[in-house]
Coordinates of C-alpha atoms in Angstrom, one line a residue:
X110 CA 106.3 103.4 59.5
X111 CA 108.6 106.3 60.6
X112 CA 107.1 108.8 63.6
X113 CA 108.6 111.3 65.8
X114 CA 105.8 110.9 68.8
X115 CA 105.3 114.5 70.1
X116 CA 107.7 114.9 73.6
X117 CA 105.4 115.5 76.3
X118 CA 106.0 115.8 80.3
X119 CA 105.0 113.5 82.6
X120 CA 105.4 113.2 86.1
X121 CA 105.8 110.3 88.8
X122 CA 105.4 110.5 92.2
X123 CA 107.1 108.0 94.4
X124 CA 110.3 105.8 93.3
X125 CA 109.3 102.5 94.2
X126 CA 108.8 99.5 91.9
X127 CA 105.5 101.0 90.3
X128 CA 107.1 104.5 90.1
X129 CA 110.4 103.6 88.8
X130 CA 108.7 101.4 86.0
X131 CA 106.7 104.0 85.1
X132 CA 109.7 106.2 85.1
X133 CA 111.4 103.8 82.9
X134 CA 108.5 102.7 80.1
X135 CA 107.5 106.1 80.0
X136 CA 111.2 107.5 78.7
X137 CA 111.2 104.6 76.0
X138 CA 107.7 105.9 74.9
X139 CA 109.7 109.1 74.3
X140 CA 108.4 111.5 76.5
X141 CA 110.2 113.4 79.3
X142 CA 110.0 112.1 82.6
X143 CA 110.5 113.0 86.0
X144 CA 110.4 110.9 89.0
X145 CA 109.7 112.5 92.7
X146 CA 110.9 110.7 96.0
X147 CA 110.1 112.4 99.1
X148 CA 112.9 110.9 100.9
X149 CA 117.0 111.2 100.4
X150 CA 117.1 107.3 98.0
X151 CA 115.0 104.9 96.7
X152 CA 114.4 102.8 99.2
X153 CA 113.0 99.4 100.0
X154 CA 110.3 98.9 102.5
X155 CA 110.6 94.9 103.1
X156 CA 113.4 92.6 102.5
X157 CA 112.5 89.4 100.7
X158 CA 110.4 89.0 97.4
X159 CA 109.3 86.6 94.7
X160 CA 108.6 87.7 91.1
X161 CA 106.3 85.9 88.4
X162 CA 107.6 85.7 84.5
X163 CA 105.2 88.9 83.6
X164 CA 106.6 91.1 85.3
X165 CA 109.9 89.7 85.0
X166 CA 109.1 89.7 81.1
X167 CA 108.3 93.8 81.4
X168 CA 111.6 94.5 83.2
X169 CA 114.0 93.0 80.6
X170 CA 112.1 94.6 77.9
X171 CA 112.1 98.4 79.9
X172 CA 116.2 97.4 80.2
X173 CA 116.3 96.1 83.3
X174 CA 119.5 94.3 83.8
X175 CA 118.6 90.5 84.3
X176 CA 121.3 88.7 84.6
X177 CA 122.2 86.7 87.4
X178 CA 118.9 88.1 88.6
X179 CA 117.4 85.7 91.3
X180 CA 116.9 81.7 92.1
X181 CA 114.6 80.1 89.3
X182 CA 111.9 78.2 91.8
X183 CA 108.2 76.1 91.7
X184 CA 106.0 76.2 94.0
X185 CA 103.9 74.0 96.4
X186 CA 101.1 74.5 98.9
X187 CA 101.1 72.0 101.3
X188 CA 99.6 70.9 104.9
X189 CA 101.9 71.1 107.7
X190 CA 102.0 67.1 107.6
X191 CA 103.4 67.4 104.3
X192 CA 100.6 66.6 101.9
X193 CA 100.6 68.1 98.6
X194 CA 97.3 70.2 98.8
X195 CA 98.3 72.4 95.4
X196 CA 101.3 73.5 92.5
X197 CA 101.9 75.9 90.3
X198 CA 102.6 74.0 86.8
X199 CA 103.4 76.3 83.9
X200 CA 104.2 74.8 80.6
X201 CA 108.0 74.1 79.7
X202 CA 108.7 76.8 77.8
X203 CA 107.8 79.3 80.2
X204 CA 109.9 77.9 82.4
X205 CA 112.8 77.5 80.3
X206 CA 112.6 81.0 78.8
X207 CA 112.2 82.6 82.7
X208 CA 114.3 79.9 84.6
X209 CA 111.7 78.6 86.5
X210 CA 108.0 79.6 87.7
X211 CA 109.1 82.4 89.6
X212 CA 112.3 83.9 90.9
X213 CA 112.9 84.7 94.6
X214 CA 115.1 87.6 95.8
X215 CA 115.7 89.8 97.8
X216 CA 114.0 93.6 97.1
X217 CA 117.1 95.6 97.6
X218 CA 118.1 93.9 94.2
X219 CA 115.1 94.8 92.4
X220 CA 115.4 98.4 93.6
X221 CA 119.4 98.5 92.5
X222 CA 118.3 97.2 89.4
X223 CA 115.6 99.4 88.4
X224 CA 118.2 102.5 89.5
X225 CA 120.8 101.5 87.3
X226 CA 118.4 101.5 84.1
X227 CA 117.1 104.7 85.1
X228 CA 118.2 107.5 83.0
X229 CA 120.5 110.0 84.5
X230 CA 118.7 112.8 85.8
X231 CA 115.0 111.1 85.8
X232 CA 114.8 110.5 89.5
X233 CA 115.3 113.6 91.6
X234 CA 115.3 112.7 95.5
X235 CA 114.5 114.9 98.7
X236 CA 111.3 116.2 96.7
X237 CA 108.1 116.1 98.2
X238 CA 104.7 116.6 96.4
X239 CA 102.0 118.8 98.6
X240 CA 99.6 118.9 96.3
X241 CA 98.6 118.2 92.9
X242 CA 95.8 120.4 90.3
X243 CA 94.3 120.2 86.8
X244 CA 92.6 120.8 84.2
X245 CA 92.6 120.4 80.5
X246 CA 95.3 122.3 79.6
X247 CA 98.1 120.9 81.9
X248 CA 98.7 119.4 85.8
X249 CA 101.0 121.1 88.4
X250 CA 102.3 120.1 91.3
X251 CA 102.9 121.9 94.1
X252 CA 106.4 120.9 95.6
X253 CA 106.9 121.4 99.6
X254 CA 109.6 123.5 98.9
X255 CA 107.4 125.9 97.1
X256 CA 108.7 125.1 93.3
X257 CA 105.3 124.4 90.8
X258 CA 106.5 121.6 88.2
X259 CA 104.0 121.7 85.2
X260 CA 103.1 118.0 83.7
X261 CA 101.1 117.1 80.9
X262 CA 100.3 113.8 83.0
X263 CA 100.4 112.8 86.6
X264 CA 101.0 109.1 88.0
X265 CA 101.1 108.5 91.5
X266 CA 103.4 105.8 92.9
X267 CA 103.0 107.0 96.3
X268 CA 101.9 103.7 98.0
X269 CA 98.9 102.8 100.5
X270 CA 98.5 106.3 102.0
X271 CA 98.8 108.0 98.9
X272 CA 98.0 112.1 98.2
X273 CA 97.2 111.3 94.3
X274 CA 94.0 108.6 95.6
X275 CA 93.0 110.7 97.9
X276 CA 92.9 114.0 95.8
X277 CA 90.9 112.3 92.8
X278 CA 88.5 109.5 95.0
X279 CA 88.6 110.8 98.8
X280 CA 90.0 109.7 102.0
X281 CA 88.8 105.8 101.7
X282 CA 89.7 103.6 104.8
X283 CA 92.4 101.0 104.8
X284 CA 90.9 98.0 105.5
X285 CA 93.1 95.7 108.1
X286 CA 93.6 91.7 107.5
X287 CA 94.5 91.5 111.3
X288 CA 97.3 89.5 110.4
X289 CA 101.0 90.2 110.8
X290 CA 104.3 88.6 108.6
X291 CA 107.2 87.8 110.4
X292 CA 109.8 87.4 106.7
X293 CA 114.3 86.6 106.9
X294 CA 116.9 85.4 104.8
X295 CA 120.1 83.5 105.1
X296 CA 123.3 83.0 102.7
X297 CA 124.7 79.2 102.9
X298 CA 122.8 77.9 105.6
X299 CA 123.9 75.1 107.7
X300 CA 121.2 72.8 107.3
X301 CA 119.8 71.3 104.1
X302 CA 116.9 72.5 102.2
X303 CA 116.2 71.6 98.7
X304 CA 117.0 74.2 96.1
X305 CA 114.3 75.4 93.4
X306 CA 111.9 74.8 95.6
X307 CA 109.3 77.4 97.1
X308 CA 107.0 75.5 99.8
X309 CA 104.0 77.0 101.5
X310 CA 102.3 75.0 104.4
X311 CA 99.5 75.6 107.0
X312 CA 98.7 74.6 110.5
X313 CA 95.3 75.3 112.1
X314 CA 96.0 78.9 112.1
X315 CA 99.8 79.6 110.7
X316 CA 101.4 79.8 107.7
X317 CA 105.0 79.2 107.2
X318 CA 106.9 78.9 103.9
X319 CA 110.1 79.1 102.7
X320 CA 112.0 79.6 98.9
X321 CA 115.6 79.7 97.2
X322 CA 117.1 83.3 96.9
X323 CA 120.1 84.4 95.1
X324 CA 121.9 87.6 95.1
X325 CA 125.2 89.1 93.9
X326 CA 126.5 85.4 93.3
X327 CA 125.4 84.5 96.7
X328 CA 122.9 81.6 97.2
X329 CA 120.6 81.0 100.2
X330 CA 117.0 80.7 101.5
X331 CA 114.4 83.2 102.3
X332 CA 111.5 82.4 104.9
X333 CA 108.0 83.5 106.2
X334 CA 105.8 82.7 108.9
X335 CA 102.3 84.6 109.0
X336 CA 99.6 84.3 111.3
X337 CA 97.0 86.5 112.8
X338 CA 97.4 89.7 115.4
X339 CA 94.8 92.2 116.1
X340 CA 96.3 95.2 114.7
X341 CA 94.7 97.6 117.0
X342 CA 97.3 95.8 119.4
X343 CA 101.0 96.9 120.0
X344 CA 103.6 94.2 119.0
X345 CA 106.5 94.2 121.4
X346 CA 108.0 90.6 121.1
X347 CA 111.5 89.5 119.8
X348 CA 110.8 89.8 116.2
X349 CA 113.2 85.8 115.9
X350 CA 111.9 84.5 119.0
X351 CA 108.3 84.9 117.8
X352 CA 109.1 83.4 114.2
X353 CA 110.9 80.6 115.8
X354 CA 108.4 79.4 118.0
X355 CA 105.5 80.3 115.3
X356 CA 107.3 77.5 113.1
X357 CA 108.3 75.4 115.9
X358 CA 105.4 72.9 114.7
X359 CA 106.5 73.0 110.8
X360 CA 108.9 70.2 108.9
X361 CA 112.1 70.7 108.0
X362 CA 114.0 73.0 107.2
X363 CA 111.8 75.9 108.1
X364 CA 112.6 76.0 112.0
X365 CA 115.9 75.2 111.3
X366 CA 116.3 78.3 108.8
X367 CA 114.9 80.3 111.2
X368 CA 116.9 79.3 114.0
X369 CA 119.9 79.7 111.4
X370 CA 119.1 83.5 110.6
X371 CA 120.9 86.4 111.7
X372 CA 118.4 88.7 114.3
X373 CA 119.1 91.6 112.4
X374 CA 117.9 89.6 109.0
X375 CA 114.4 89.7 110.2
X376 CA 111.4 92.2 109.8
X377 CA 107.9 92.3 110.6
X378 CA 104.9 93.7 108.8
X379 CA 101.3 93.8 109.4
X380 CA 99.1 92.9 106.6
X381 CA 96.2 95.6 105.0
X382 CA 95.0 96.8 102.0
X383 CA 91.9 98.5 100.3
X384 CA 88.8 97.9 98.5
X385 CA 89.6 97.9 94.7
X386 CA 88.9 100.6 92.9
X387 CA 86.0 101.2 89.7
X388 CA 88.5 103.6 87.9
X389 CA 91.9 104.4 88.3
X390 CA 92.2 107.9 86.3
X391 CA 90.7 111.3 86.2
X392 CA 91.8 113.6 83.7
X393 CA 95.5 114.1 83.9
X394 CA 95.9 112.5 86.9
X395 CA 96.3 108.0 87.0
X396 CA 97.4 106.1 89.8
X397 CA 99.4 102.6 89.6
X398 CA 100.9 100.1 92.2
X399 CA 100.4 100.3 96.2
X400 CA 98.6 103.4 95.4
X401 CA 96.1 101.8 93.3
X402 CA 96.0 98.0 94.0
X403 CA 97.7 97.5 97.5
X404 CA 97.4 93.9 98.0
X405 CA 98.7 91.3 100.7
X406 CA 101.7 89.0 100.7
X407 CA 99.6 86.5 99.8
X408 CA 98.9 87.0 96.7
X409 CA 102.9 87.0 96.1
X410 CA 101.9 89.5 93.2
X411 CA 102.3 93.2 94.8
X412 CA 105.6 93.9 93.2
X413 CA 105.1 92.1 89.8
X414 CA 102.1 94.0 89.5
X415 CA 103.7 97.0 90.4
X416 CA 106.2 96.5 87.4
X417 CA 103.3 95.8 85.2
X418 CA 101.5 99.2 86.0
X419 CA 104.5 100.6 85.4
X420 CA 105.1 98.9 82.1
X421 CA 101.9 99.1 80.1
X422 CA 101.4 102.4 81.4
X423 CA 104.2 104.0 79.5
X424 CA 103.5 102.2 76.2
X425 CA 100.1 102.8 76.5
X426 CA 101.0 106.9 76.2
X427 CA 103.7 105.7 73.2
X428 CA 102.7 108.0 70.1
X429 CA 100.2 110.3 72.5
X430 CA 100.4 113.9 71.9
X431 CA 100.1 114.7 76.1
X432 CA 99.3 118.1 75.1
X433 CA 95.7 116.8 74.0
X434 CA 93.3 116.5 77.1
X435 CA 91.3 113.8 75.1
X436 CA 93.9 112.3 73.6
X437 CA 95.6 111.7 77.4
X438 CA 92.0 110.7 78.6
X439 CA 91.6 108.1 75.8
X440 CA 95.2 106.3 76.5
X441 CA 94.6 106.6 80.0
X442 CA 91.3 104.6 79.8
X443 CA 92.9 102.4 77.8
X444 CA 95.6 101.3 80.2
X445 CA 93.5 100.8 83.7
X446 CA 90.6 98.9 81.2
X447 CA 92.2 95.9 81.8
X448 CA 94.8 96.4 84.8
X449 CA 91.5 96.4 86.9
X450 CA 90.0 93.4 86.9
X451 CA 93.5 91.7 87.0
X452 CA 94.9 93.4 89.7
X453 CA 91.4 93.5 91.8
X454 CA 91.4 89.5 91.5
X455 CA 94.6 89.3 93.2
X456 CA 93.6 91.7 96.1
X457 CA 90.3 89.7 96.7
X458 CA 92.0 86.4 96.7
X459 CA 94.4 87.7 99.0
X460 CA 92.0 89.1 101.6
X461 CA 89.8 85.8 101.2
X462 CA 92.7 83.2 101.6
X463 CA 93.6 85.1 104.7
X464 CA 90.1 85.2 106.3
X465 CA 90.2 81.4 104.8
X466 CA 93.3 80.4 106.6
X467 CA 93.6 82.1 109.6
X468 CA 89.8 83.7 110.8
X469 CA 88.3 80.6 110.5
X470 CA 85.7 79.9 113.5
X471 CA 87.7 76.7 116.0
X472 CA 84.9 73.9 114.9
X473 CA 84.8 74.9 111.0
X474 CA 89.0 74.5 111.0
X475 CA 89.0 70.8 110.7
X476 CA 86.3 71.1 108.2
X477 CA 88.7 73.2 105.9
X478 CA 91.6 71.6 106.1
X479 CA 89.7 68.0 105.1
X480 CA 88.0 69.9 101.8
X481 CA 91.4 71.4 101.3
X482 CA 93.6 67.6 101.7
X483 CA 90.9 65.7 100.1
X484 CA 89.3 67.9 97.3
X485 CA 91.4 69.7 94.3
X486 CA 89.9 73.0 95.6
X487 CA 92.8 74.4 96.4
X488 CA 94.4 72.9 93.3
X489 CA 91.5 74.9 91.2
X490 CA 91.8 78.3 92.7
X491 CA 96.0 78.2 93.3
X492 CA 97.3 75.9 91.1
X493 CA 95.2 75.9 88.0
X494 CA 94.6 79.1 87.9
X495 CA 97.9 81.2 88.8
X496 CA 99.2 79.9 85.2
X497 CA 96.0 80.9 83.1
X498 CA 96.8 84.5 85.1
X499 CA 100.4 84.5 84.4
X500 CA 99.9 83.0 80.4
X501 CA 97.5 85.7 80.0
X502 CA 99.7 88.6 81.5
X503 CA 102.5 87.3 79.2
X504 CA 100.5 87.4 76.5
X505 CA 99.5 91.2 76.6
X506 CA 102.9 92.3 77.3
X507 CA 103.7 90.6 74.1
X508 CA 100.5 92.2 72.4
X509 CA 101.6 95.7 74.0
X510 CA 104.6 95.5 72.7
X511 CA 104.3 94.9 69.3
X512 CA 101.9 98.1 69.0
X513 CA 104.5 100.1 70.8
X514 CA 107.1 99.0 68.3
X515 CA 105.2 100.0 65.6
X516 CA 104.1 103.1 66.8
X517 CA 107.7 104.1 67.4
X518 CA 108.7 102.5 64.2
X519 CA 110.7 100.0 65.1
X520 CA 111.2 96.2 64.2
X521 CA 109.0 93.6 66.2
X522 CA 110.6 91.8 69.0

């Protein structure tokens, strides 16, 4: 069938990778969108970044430019003597249609990319959101520079500390993993390292890990080291010296990519987080990414599911008249029903793996690491069950966007 989905307005606050996602499904849905940054660009907080084949899957179909886009990779989890404790195995097809199990990159390119496919005029920078209100006949949002923009429907995008959380469920606390990242890259390194290959080990108490990037034609290695730090305590330290000797113990070629990176190529973060929510929207008013699900490196998932907010949220409101309070009630229901669960599993394993790994009491370490070499634990909760996660994500997107096809009328992908 033929429709002409009624044009509603729908704003976004923040223009990260949930925000501009949102931005981007939301225009193909049909409705007008505008996308709010508080600061002068778009602009990345971190430096290096893995993506999974869902979300990778949502950006080619929001038209996302993918080519060239990353280094196809597997993965590994291994002790820091080598053994193979656990891997990511997706079927063959996956991994020929994607290029491998994941892609690893660098998150300026994501954040290029995802500006290019936006539409002219959709993101508007220097804008700041105050406020928000609403009830059922519209949403405004009260700009700091005194402007009130009417929407039909409000999405914050606006990260960890977000305004739109705490306007519709309260000032919740952000709950610290006491654990700090130390993450570079490097372009043609000189030392050898295997390409397509993402490995991450643990000592006692440290993880480090390293992966194939690619970017603008340029091949190279990115690398992390991650280990705990009470974060009630000021960091001073060399950001490199502290990575290098935090590796110092690992195989090649993690100390030598360290010790091969460029000072200025390296960043710190300290790992945190918060409780997952029981609902995501009120009203009007829906919250996606950071805002709603920030999660921990370790899940290797923040991003992608950032993208995947973004994504189903905009064909979820495809065909909506936004004008209806129950009709934007209904379709937002509809979208967090099953972003919930998915995205709260990732946060929990996240926080657990890094209580597991690097809170563990002294005398109960060696007990770990001997379930983890000897048992397929880790194999079970990592390996087996990252691809059931990913499968199932690739098959909704594919389910989401057959209905948004044929609610817009068009032919099926």
């Amino acid at each position: 069938m033929n429709t002409t989905p009624t044009r509603g307005r729908v704003a976004v606050i923040g223009a990260g990778p949930a925000g501009m996602a949102t931005a981007l499904s939301v225009h193909q849905a049909g409705h007008e969108v505008q996308l709010f940054e508080r600061y002068a660009q778009a602009r990345p907080a971190g430096n290096i970044l893995n993506l999974w084949p869902p979300p990778l899957k949502a950006l080619g179909l929001m038209g996302v430019d993918l080519e060239d886009f990353g280094a196809p990779c597997r993965s590994e989890f291994r002790s820091v003597t080598g053994h193979v404790r656990a891997a990511i195995n997706l079927p063959q097809e996956v991994i020929d249609q994607y290029g491998g199990g994941f892609i690893g990159l660098l998150r300026p390119e994501l954040y290029e990319r995802l500006l290019t496919a936006l539409p002219e005029g959709v993101l508007q920078t220097n804008r700041a959101v105050q406020r928000i209100e609403q009830d059922r006949t519209g949403a405004r949002l009260f700009m700091t520079d005194g402007e009130v923009v009417e929407a039909d429907v409000v999405v914050g995008a606006d990260g960890i500390n977000s305004m739109v959380r705490k306007t519709l469920w309260g000032d919740q606390p952000i709950r610290e993993h006491n654990l700090h990242i130390f993450g570079g890259f490097i372009y043609d390194p000189p030392v050898e390292a295997e390409p397509g290959l993402c490995v991450v080990s643990h000592d006692r108490v440290t993880q480090g890990a390293w992966t194939s990037i690619r970017r603008k034609g340029r091949d190279g290695f990115q690398w992390w080291v991650l280990t705990a730090h009470d974060a009630a305590e000021e960091f001073t330290a060399d950001l490199h010296e502290t990575a290098a000797a935090l590796a110092a113990g690992f195989p090649a070629p993690l100390p030598q990519l360290i010790a091969a990176t460029p000072p200025e190529n390296v960043q710190r973060w300290v790992l945190r987080d918060r409780a997952p929510l029981k609902q995501w929207s009120t009203g009007r008013v829906t919250i996606v990414g950071d805002a709603a699900h920030p999660t921990s490196p370790y899940a290797a998932y923040g991003a992608g599911m950032s993208i995947e907010d973004g994504y189903f949220l905009g064909r979820a409101l495809a065909g909506v008249d936004l004008r209806d309070h129950d009709q934007v009630r209904a379709a937002l229901a509809g979208f967090e029903a099953p972003r919930r669960p998915h995205t709260a599993r990732h946060t929990q394993i996240a926080w657990a793996s890094g209580k597991a790994f690097h809170h563990a009491p002294r005398p109960l370490q060696p007990v770990r690491d001997a379930i983890f070499d000897r048992t397929p634990l880790l194999q079970k909760v990592i390996g087996d069950s990252n691809p059931k996660e990913i499968l199932g994500q690739l098959g909704q997107i594919e389910a989401a966007e057959q209905r948004f096809r044929a609610t817009l009328g068009q032919s099926a992908i």
